[in-house]
Short mmCIF file of C-alpha atoms and ligand atoms in Angstrom, two decimals:
data_model
loop_
_atom_site.label_atom_id
_atom_site.label_comp_id
_atom_site.label_asym_id
_atom_site.label_seq_id
_atom_site.Cartn_x
_atom_site.Cartn_y
_atom_site.Cartn_z
CA UNK A 13 -8.55 -18.92 37.31
CA UNK A 14 -9.62 -16.54 34.52
CA UNK A 15 -6.91 -14.45 32.87
CA UNK A 16 -7.06 -10.73 33.73
CA UNK A 17 -6.13 -7.73 31.56
CA UNK A 18 -6.02 -3.98 32.22
CA UNK A 19 -8.24 -3.43 29.17
CA UNK A 20 -10.08 -5.86 26.90
CA UNK A 21 -10.46 -4.66 23.31
CA UNK A 22 -13.13 -6.46 21.29
CA UNK A 23 -12.03 -6.45 17.64
CA UNK A 24 -8.64 -6.88 15.96
CA UNK A 25 -9.11 -4.43 13.10
CA UNK A 26 -7.00 -1.32 12.63
CA UNK A 27 -8.96 0.52 15.33
CA UNK A 28 -8.48 -2.14 18.00
CA UNK A 29 -4.84 -2.55 16.99
CA UNK A 30 -4.17 1.19 17.14
CA UNK A 31 -5.73 1.41 20.59
CA UNK A 32 -3.68 -1.58 21.78
CA UNK A 33 -0.50 0.11 20.53
CA UNK A 34 -1.26 3.43 22.22
CA UNK A 35 -2.28 1.78 25.50
CA UNK A 36 1.03 -0.08 25.66
CA UNK A 37 2.87 3.22 25.06
CA UNK A 38 1.22 4.36 28.30
CA UNK A 39 2.35 1.25 30.19
CA UNK A 40 -1.08 -0.43 30.09
CA UNK A 41 -1.35 -4.10 29.05
CA UNK A 42 -4.43 -4.66 26.88
CA UNK A 43 -5.87 -7.91 25.62
CA UNK A 44 -7.27 -7.91 22.07
CA UNK A 45 -9.99 -10.48 21.39
CA UNK A 46 -10.65 -11.13 17.70
CA UNK A 47 -13.21 -13.68 16.50
CA UNK A 48 -11.24 -14.33 13.28
CA UNK A 49 -7.75 -12.87 12.72
CA UNK A 50 -6.13 -9.43 12.63
CA UNK A 51 -7.58 -7.25 9.83
CA UNK A 52 -9.99 -10.00 8.73
CA UNK A 53 -12.92 -7.65 8.10
CA UNK A 54 -13.29 -3.97 7.04
CA UNK A 55 -9.60 -3.29 7.62
CA UNK A 56 -8.43 -6.07 5.34
CA UNK A 57 -10.91 -5.00 2.64
CA UNK A 58 -10.20 -1.29 2.95
CA UNK A 59 -9.07 0.74 -0.04
CA UNK A 60 -6.54 2.41 2.24
CA UNK A 61 -6.94 5.99 1.05
CA UNK A 62 -4.86 8.39 3.15
CA UNK A 63 -6.03 11.98 2.64
CA UNK A 64 -7.07 14.86 4.85
CA UNK A 65 -9.91 16.35 2.81
CA UNK A 66 -13.00 16.34 5.07
CA UNK A 67 -15.76 18.87 5.54
CA UNK A 68 -15.82 18.38 9.35
CA UNK A 69 -12.77 20.03 10.89
CA UNK A 70 -12.39 17.37 13.59
CA UNK A 71 -12.16 14.63 10.95
CA UNK A 72 -9.57 16.63 9.01
CA UNK A 73 -7.58 17.14 12.22
CA UNK A 74 -7.73 13.41 13.05
CA UNK A 75 -6.54 12.58 9.52
CA UNK A 76 -3.75 15.16 9.71
CA UNK A 77 -2.49 13.86 13.07
CA UNK A 78 -2.67 10.32 11.67
CA UNK A 79 -0.77 11.36 8.56
CA UNK A 80 2.30 12.08 10.70
CA UNK A 81 2.28 8.37 11.60
CA UNK A 82 1.83 7.11 8.04
CA UNK A 83 4.75 9.08 6.67
CA UNK A 84 7.09 8.17 9.57
CA UNK A 85 5.78 4.70 10.23
CA UNK A 86 8.97 2.74 10.85
CA UNK A 87 10.22 5.32 13.41
CA UNK A 88 6.85 5.96 15.07
CA UNK A 89 5.41 2.41 15.18
CA UNK A 90 7.88 -0.01 13.58
CA UNK A 91 7.35 -2.28 10.61
CA UNK A 92 5.85 -1.02 7.38
CA UNK A 93 2.39 0.44 6.70
CA UNK A 94 2.92 0.48 2.93
CA UNK A 95 2.31 4.21 2.61
CA UNK A 96 2.61 5.27 -1.03
CA UNK A 97 2.53 8.92 -1.96
CA UNK A 98 0.49 9.50 -5.12
CA UNK A 99 -1.00 12.95 -4.57
CA UNK A 100 -4.73 13.24 -3.92
CA UNK A 101 -7.42 15.10 -5.86
CA UNK A 102 -10.95 15.84 -4.64
CA UNK A 103 -13.40 16.47 -7.49
CA UNK A 104 -16.76 18.04 -6.62
CA UNK A 105 -19.90 19.03 -8.49
CA UNK A 106 -19.63 22.64 -9.82
CA UNK A 107 -22.27 23.93 -7.34
CA UNK A 108 -19.89 23.04 -4.47
CA UNK A 109 -16.94 25.08 -5.79
CA UNK A 110 -17.21 27.70 -3.03
CA UNK A 111 -17.66 24.96 -0.38
CA UNK A 112 -14.50 23.28 -1.67
CA UNK A 113 -12.56 26.54 -1.43
CA UNK A 114 -13.82 27.07 2.15
CA UNK A 115 -12.81 23.54 3.12
CA UNK A 116 -9.34 23.93 1.61
CA UNK A 117 -8.94 27.20 3.54
CA UNK A 118 -9.93 25.35 6.74
CA UNK A 119 -7.40 22.60 5.96
CA UNK A 120 -4.66 25.15 5.32
CA UNK A 121 -5.44 26.81 8.66
CA UNK A 122 -4.88 23.42 10.35
CA UNK A 123 -1.54 23.12 8.52
CA UNK A 124 -2.45 20.51 5.91
CA UNK A 125 -0.50 20.89 2.65
CA UNK A 126 -3.35 21.43 0.18
CA UNK A 127 -4.53 23.96 -2.37
CA UNK A 128 -7.23 24.62 -4.92
CA UNK A 129 -6.30 23.69 -8.49
CA UNK A 130 -7.93 24.34 -11.88
CA UNK A 131 -8.77 21.84 -14.57
CA UNK A 132 -5.57 22.87 -16.39
CA UNK A 133 -3.57 21.93 -13.31
CA UNK A 134 -5.38 18.59 -13.10
CA UNK A 135 -4.60 17.95 -16.75
CA UNK A 136 -0.91 18.63 -16.14
CA UNK A 137 -0.95 16.29 -13.13
CA UNK A 138 -2.64 13.45 -14.98
CA UNK A 139 -3.13 13.84 -18.74
CA UNK A 140 -4.85 10.44 -18.95
CA UNK A 141 -7.95 11.83 -17.20
CA UNK A 142 -10.83 13.34 -19.18
CA UNK A 143 -11.82 16.36 -17.11
CA UNK A 144 -14.04 18.58 -19.20
CA UNK A 145 -16.63 18.55 -16.37
CA UNK A 146 -14.13 19.72 -13.71
CA UNK A 147 -13.65 23.43 -12.97
CA UNK A 148 -11.77 23.34 -9.68
CA UNK A 149 -10.46 20.59 -7.42
CA UNK A 150 -8.63 20.29 -4.12
CA UNK A 151 -5.12 18.89 -4.33
CA UNK A 152 -3.04 17.31 -1.55
CA UNK A 153 0.43 16.62 -2.97
CA UNK A 154 1.58 14.56 0.05
CA UNK A 155 -1.39 12.17 0.29
CA UNK A 156 -1.86 8.71 -1.17
CA UNK A 157 -2.71 5.30 0.20
CA UNK A 158 -1.38 2.71 2.64
CA UNK A 159 -1.75 -1.04 3.17
CA UNK A 160 -4.48 -1.46 5.81
CA UNK A 161 -3.62 -5.07 6.76
CA UNK A 162 0.07 -4.19 7.18
CA UNK A 163 -0.91 -1.10 9.19
CA UNK A 164 -3.07 -3.10 11.60
CA UNK A 165 -0.53 -5.91 11.83
CA UNK A 166 2.38 -3.59 12.63
CA UNK A 167 0.32 -1.77 15.27
CA UNK A 168 -0.47 -5.16 16.80
CA UNK A 169 3.12 -6.42 16.56
CA UNK A 170 4.41 -3.27 18.29
CA UNK A 171 1.73 -3.58 20.99
CA UNK A 172 2.61 -7.25 21.61
CA UNK A 173 6.30 -6.38 21.92
CA UNK A 174 5.27 -4.12 24.79
CA UNK A 175 3.07 -6.65 26.57
CA UNK A 176 -0.31 -6.66 24.79
CA UNK A 177 -1.98 -10.06 24.46
CA UNK A 178 -3.81 -11.14 21.31
CA UNK A 179 -6.34 -13.97 21.17
CA UNK A 180 -7.49 -14.79 17.63
CA UNK A 181 -10.35 -17.17 16.78
CA UNK A 182 -11.84 -15.81 19.98
CA UNK A 183 -15.50 -14.79 19.78
CA UNK A 184 -16.85 -12.58 22.56
CA UNK A 185 -20.30 -13.90 23.47
CA UNK A 186 -21.24 -11.89 26.57
CA UNK A 187 -20.08 -8.98 28.68
CA UNK A 188 -20.17 -9.43 32.43
CA UNK A 189 -21.46 -6.49 34.45
CA UNK A 190 -21.54 -6.15 38.23
CA UNK A 191 -22.99 -3.21 40.17
CA UNK A 192 -23.19 -1.08 37.02
CA UNK A 193 -19.65 -1.65 35.81
CA UNK A 194 -18.03 -4.08 33.40
CA UNK A 195 -15.90 -6.82 34.94
CA UNK A 196 -15.12 -9.20 32.09
CA UNK A 197 -16.16 -11.07 28.96
CA UNK A 198 -17.30 -14.61 28.16
CA UNK A 199 -15.74 -15.91 24.97
CA UNK A 200 -15.27 -19.05 22.88
CA UNK A 201 -11.93 -19.40 24.71
CA UNK A 202 -13.29 -18.89 28.21
CA UNK A 203 -13.72 -15.93 30.56
CA UNK A 204 -11.36 -12.94 30.70
CA UNK A 205 -11.56 -10.32 33.44
CA UNK A 206 -10.98 -6.61 32.88
CA UNK A 207 -12.22 -3.36 34.44
CA UNK A 208 -12.31 -1.68 31.02
CA UNK A 209 -13.85 -3.09 27.84
CA UNK A 210 -13.68 -1.36 24.45
CA UNK A 211 -16.09 -2.07 21.62
CA UNK A 212 -14.00 -1.91 18.42
CA UNK A 213 -16.11 -4.51 16.65
CA UNK A 214 -16.67 -2.70 13.34
CA UNK A 215 -19.86 -3.80 11.58
CA UNK A 216 -20.73 -5.93 14.64
CA UNK A 217 -20.51 -3.01 17.08
CA UNK A 218 -24.28 -2.82 17.70
CA UNK A 219 -24.34 -6.54 18.65
CA UNK A 220 -21.43 -6.07 21.04
CA UNK A 221 -23.02 -2.94 22.55
CA UNK A 222 -26.21 -4.94 23.22
CA UNK A 223 -24.11 -7.36 25.28
CA UNK A 224 -23.52 -4.38 27.59
CA UNK A 225 -27.22 -3.44 27.55
CA UNK A 226 -26.63 -0.51 25.24
CA UNK A 227 -28.46 0.40 22.01
CA UNK A 228 -26.23 2.29 19.59
CA UNK A 229 -27.21 3.65 16.16
CA UNK A 230 -24.60 1.67 14.25
CA UNK A 231 -25.98 -0.03 11.17
CA UNK A 232 -24.05 -2.06 8.60
CA UNK A 233 -22.74 -0.62 5.34
CA UNK A 234 -21.61 -2.87 2.51
CA UNK A 235 -19.09 -1.67 -0.05
CA UNK A 236 -17.54 -3.34 -3.10
CA UNK A 237 -14.28 -2.55 -4.86
CA UNK A 238 -12.50 -3.87 -7.92
CA UNK A 239 -9.02 -3.79 -9.41
CA UNK A 240 -8.50 -3.21 -13.12
CA UNK A 241 -5.19 -3.78 -14.87
CA UNK A 242 -4.15 -0.71 -16.85
CA UNK A 243 -2.93 -1.13 -20.44
CA UNK A 244 0.80 -0.52 -21.05
CA UNK A 245 0.21 3.03 -22.36
CA UNK A 246 -1.17 4.00 -18.92
CA UNK A 247 1.52 2.25 -16.90
CA UNK A 248 2.73 5.58 -15.48
CA UNK A 249 -0.21 5.65 -13.07
CA UNK A 250 -2.37 8.47 -11.76
CA UNK A 251 -3.15 10.28 -8.49
CA UNK A 252 -5.62 9.04 -5.88
CA UNK A 253 -8.97 10.68 -6.62
CA UNK A 254 -12.35 11.07 -4.93
CA UNK A 255 -14.62 11.92 -7.83
CA UNK A 256 -17.98 13.24 -6.63
CA UNK A 257 -18.97 14.06 -10.23
CA UNK A 258 -19.04 10.36 -11.02
CA UNK A 259 -19.81 9.04 -7.50
CA UNK A 260 -16.60 7.05 -7.25
CA UNK A 261 -13.02 7.05 -6.02
CA UNK A 262 -9.95 5.43 -7.51
CA UNK A 263 -6.27 5.05 -6.83
CA UNK A 264 -3.29 3.31 -8.35
CA UNK A 265 -2.02 0.03 -6.93
CA UNK A 266 1.32 -1.67 -7.46
CA UNK A 267 1.63 -3.96 -10.47
CA UNK A 268 -0.04 -1.53 -12.87
CA UNK A 269 -3.47 -1.84 -11.24
CA UNK A 270 -6.16 0.75 -10.50
CA UNK A 271 -8.61 0.26 -7.61
CA UNK A 272 -12.16 1.57 -8.15
CA UNK A 273 -14.88 2.05 -5.51
CA UNK A 274 -18.37 3.41 -6.20
CA UNK A 275 -20.07 5.78 -3.77
CA UNK A 276 -23.61 4.81 -4.75
CA UNK A 277 -25.47 1.52 -4.20
CA UNK A 278 -23.75 0.61 -0.95
CA UNK A 279 -26.50 -1.34 0.87
CA UNK A 280 -27.29 -0.39 4.48
CA UNK A 281 -28.52 -2.94 7.02
CA UNK A 282 -27.45 -6.24 5.47
CA UNK A 283 -26.21 -8.94 7.88
CA UNK A 284 -22.43 -8.42 8.04
CA UNK A 285 -21.75 -12.14 7.82
CA UNK A 286 -23.03 -12.19 4.21
CA UNK A 287 -20.79 -13.54 1.46
CA UNK A 288 -18.24 -10.87 0.52
CA UNK A 289 -15.49 -12.70 -1.34
CA UNK A 290 -16.78 -11.13 -4.56
CA UNK A 291 -18.44 -7.85 -5.44
CA UNK A 292 -22.21 -7.94 -6.00
CA UNK A 293 -23.53 -8.92 -9.44
CA UNK A 294 -23.42 -5.98 -11.84
CA UNK A 295 -20.76 -4.10 -9.88
CA UNK A 296 -17.86 -4.77 -12.24
CA UNK A 297 -19.76 -3.54 -15.29
CA UNK A 298 -20.83 -0.36 -13.48
CA UNK A 299 -17.35 0.32 -12.09
CA UNK A 300 -15.67 -0.20 -15.47
CA UNK A 301 -18.20 2.06 -17.18
CA UNK A 302 -17.63 4.77 -14.54
CA UNK A 303 -13.81 4.67 -14.51
CA UNK A 304 -13.68 4.67 -18.32
CA UNK A 305 -15.66 7.92 -18.32
CA UNK A 306 -12.81 9.50 -16.33
CA UNK A 307 -9.87 7.56 -17.82
CA UNK A 308 -11.02 6.60 -21.32
CA UNK A 309 -7.80 4.65 -22.05
CA UNK A 310 -8.86 2.09 -19.45
CA UNK A 311 -11.26 0.62 -22.00
CA UNK A 312 -8.13 -1.27 -23.12
CA UNK A 313 -7.56 -2.51 -19.54
CA UNK A 314 -8.71 -5.80 -18.06
CA UNK A 315 -10.51 -6.98 -14.91
CA UNK A 316 -8.10 -8.19 -12.23
CA UNK A 317 -10.13 -8.92 -9.06
CA UNK A 318 -13.04 -7.71 -6.94
CA UNK A 319 -14.31 -8.04 -3.40
CA UNK A 320 -16.64 -6.53 -0.82
CA UNK A 321 -16.60 -5.63 2.85
CA UNK A 322 -18.72 -4.28 5.70
CA UNK A 323 -18.21 -1.36 8.05
CA UNK A 324 -20.45 0.08 10.78
CA UNK A 325 -22.27 3.28 9.76
CA UNK A 326 -23.97 5.91 11.94
CA UNK A 327 -26.78 8.38 11.05
CA UNK A 328 -24.32 11.26 10.48
CA UNK A 329 -21.65 8.96 8.99
CA UNK A 330 -19.16 9.89 11.73
CA UNK A 331 -17.56 7.70 14.37
CA UNK A 332 -18.80 7.13 17.92
CA UNK A 333 -16.01 7.55 20.46
CA UNK A 334 -15.98 7.59 24.23
CA UNK A 335 -17.50 6.05 27.33
CA UNK A 336 -21.16 4.95 27.27
CA UNK A 337 -23.38 2.47 29.12
CA UNK A 338 -21.97 0.65 32.15
CA UNK A 339 -18.91 2.11 33.84
CA UNK A 340 -15.72 0.96 32.12
CA UNK A 341 -17.41 0.39 28.74
CA UNK A 342 -16.08 2.41 25.78
CA UNK A 343 -17.12 2.78 22.15
CA UNK A 344 -14.65 3.08 19.27
CA UNK A 345 -16.89 2.27 16.34
CA UNK A 346 -19.25 3.55 13.62
CA UNK A 347 -16.47 4.54 11.22
CA UNK A 348 -18.87 4.76 8.29
CA UNK A 349 -16.46 3.75 5.55
CA UNK A 350 -13.65 6.17 6.41
CA UNK A 351 -12.02 4.82 9.57
CA UNK A 352 -8.72 3.55 8.25
CA UNK A 353 -6.84 6.81 7.73
CA UNK A 354 -7.85 8.22 11.13
CA UNK A 355 -7.08 5.10 13.18
CA UNK A 356 -3.66 6.27 14.46
CA UNK A 357 -5.02 9.50 15.98
CA UNK A 358 -8.17 7.82 17.28
CA UNK A 359 -6.16 5.13 19.05
CA UNK A 360 -4.05 7.85 20.67
CA UNK A 361 -7.12 9.83 21.80
CA UNK A 362 -8.93 6.76 23.15
CA UNK A 363 -5.85 5.62 25.08
CA UNK A 364 -5.62 9.06 26.71
CA UNK A 365 -9.31 8.98 27.59
CA UNK A 366 -9.08 5.51 29.14
CA UNK A 367 -5.81 5.97 31.02
CA UNK A 368 -5.74 9.70 31.86
CA UNK A 369 -9.49 10.33 31.97
CA UNK A 370 -9.07 13.23 29.50
CA UNK A 371 -7.91 13.62 25.91
CA UNK A 372 -4.98 15.97 25.22
CA UNK A 373 -4.38 15.23 21.52
CA UNK A 374 -7.75 16.54 20.33
CA UNK A 375 -11.17 17.13 21.89
CA UNK A 376 -13.20 14.11 20.76
CA UNK A 377 -16.31 14.83 22.88
CA UNK A 378 -18.31 15.85 19.76
CA UNK A 379 -18.06 12.17 18.71
CA UNK A 380 -19.87 10.97 21.86
CA UNK A 381 -22.91 8.69 21.64
CA UNK A 382 -25.16 11.27 23.27
CA UNK A 383 -24.87 13.63 20.29
CA UNK A 384 -27.68 11.62 18.67
CA UNK A 385 -30.13 12.04 21.56
CA UNK A 386 -29.09 15.69 21.98
CA UNK A 387 -29.61 16.47 18.26
CA UNK A 388 -25.94 17.39 17.79
CA UNK A 389 -25.15 15.31 14.73
CA UNK A 390 -21.85 16.18 13.11
CA UNK A 391 -22.00 18.02 9.79
CA UNK A 392 -19.49 20.15 7.96
CA UNK A 393 -19.99 23.90 7.65
CA UNK A 394 -19.43 23.45 3.92
CA UNK A 395 -20.57 19.94 3.14
CA UNK A 396 -21.01 18.27 -0.25
CA UNK A 397 -23.56 15.52 -0.95
CA UNK A 398 -23.74 12.69 1.58
CA UNK A 399 -20.99 10.25 0.66
CA UNK A 400 -22.72 6.89 0.86
CA UNK A 401 -26.18 7.49 -0.60
C1 FAD B 19 -14.37 -2.03 1.00
C2 FAD B 19 -13.99 -0.94 1.99
C3 FAD B 19 -13.15 0.10 1.59
C4 FAD B 19 -12.77 1.09 2.50
N1 FAD B 19 -11.90 2.07 2.12
C5 FAD B 19 -11.45 2.98 3.03
C6 FAD B 19 -10.48 3.94 2.67
O1 FAD B 19 -10.04 4.01 1.53
N2 FAD B 19 -10.01 4.80 3.63
C7 FAD B 19 -10.50 4.76 4.90
O2 FAD B 19 -10.07 5.58 5.73
N3 FAD B 19 -11.43 3.85 5.27
C8 FAD B 19 -11.90 2.96 4.37
N4 FAD B 19 -12.82 2.03 4.72
C9 FAD B 19 -13.30 2.02 6.10
C10 FAD B 19 -12.28 1.37 7.00
O3 FAD B 19 -11.75 0.23 6.40
C11 FAD B 19 -12.94 1.01 8.32
O4 FAD B 19 -13.59 2.16 8.85
C12 FAD B 19 -11.92 0.52 9.33
O5 FAD B 19 -11.16 -0.54 8.79
C13 FAD B 19 -12.65 0.08 10.58
O6 FAD B 19 -11.73 -0.59 11.41
P1 FAD B 19 -12.29 -1.40 12.65
O7 FAD B 19 -11.13 -1.93 13.37
O8 FAD B 19 -13.28 -0.54 13.38
O9 FAD B 19 -13.21 -2.54 11.99
P2 FAD B 19 -12.83 -4.00 11.44
O10 FAD B 19 -11.60 -3.99 10.65
O11 FAD B 19 -14.07 -4.54 10.80
O12 FAD B 19 -12.52 -4.79 12.77
C14 FAD B 19 -13.54 -5.18 13.68
C15 FAD B 19 -13.19 -6.57 14.12
O13 FAD B 19 -14.07 -6.95 15.18
C16 FAD B 19 -14.20 -8.35 15.12
N5 FAD B 19 -15.38 -8.75 15.91
C17 FAD B 19 -16.67 -8.42 15.68
N6 FAD B 19 -17.47 -8.96 16.62
C18 FAD B 19 -16.66 -9.64 17.47
C19 FAD B 19 -16.88 -10.44 18.64
N7 FAD B 19 -18.12 -10.63 19.13
N8 FAD B 19 -15.80 -11.02 19.26
C20 FAD B 19 -14.55 -10.84 18.78
N9 FAD B 19 -14.28 -10.09 17.65
C21 FAD B 19 -15.32 -9.52 17.02
C22 FAD B 19 -14.35 -8.62 13.63
O14 FAD B 19 -14.02 -9.96 13.30
C23 FAD B 19 -13.39 -7.61 13.02
O15 FAD B 19 -12.12 -8.17 12.69
C24 FAD B 19 -13.25 1.05 3.84
C25 FAD B 19 -14.11 0.01 4.24
C26 FAD B 19 -14.48 -0.98 3.32
C27 FAD B 19 -15.38 -2.09 3.79
#
């Protein structure tokens, strides 16, 4: 007879793992089905930035709630998420200075420790950066980065200690529906029954939604990153920075490394099973040129490694959360390149929605699928350029 679970979660990335953890906290026993292994895709490739600076208040709130997990991980979840506090700086183009100030005011209202700093302040924080193009920036002294694979794995370990089941190397091939509601899945390891099925399949979310007869506007987004080894003179490190002036972000990594990601030239719509063990040709040269404009001393650094990854992306570059399609089918996808840092809060909200029928942590209804048909795409009141042009 087929195994039965309270909830089947398709996808063992940080989002599926966070949901599994939060469901078990509510006494529910989920089953996570992962076609490869935990954190094999976007999560394992993620740059792991943990910051709260968003132009949409809901995103900032999700990141702020999640931050309470990252900084108390061993007590809240168990294990280690590798959170490293570096301080975070958001650089913007000069024409967005007033938008930045409005966003920082919004963040402060929520309770996030952040303030506006001048270029002199930035220089004092990190003298290695050349910042003659920066007038003001947002600073979050508590923020930094975490280890996405360790985060997902410790969520999953904690969930399994409380009764969650994990099947790896388990590809979901079809979703069974009877009288308008989901009843189970067909997989490479057989059939599993469940009255609730959650699509946390990352860049494959549109394929999984189609198995439930649902079309969702989740495309694929490909993103490369590289690590550069800093020369000895720069061994002290630097803050984590999103640098809209130069269309990039960077952060320190242990072992004297700096991770660099570029915000431009991230292809949309490529098959997510493409080769991603290395960054695309030309990426390393562009990334080195860009980071050396900001940290000139890195021209004495050396290439360490590079890779790429895929995430699902939506038209407004915000997640899709909530019930949609057949009864019992839920979406937790479309994270558009920023779904690591918010995974703890999103897992909590989705568990409340599934088990209690309502979300108490935060109202996530603006993230529903129907916002696209209703013309209610999510945008910030004070937005900067689109991130992933
Ligand atoms: C290079 C890169 C850097 C990033 N940097 C950051 C960052 O600094 N900060 C941040 O907040 N976010 C960042 N992101 C985004 C973040 O990593 C993702 O939004 C997040 O990891 C999404 O988690 P997920 O669980 O939804 O997806 P994934 O981790 O991709 O997990 C989905 C899983 O579903 C599985 N799956 C798919 N189809 C099936 C099927 N049919 N059956 C079974 N399993 C299936 C896949 O194998 C996969 O493991 C980055 C993303 C990339 C690619």
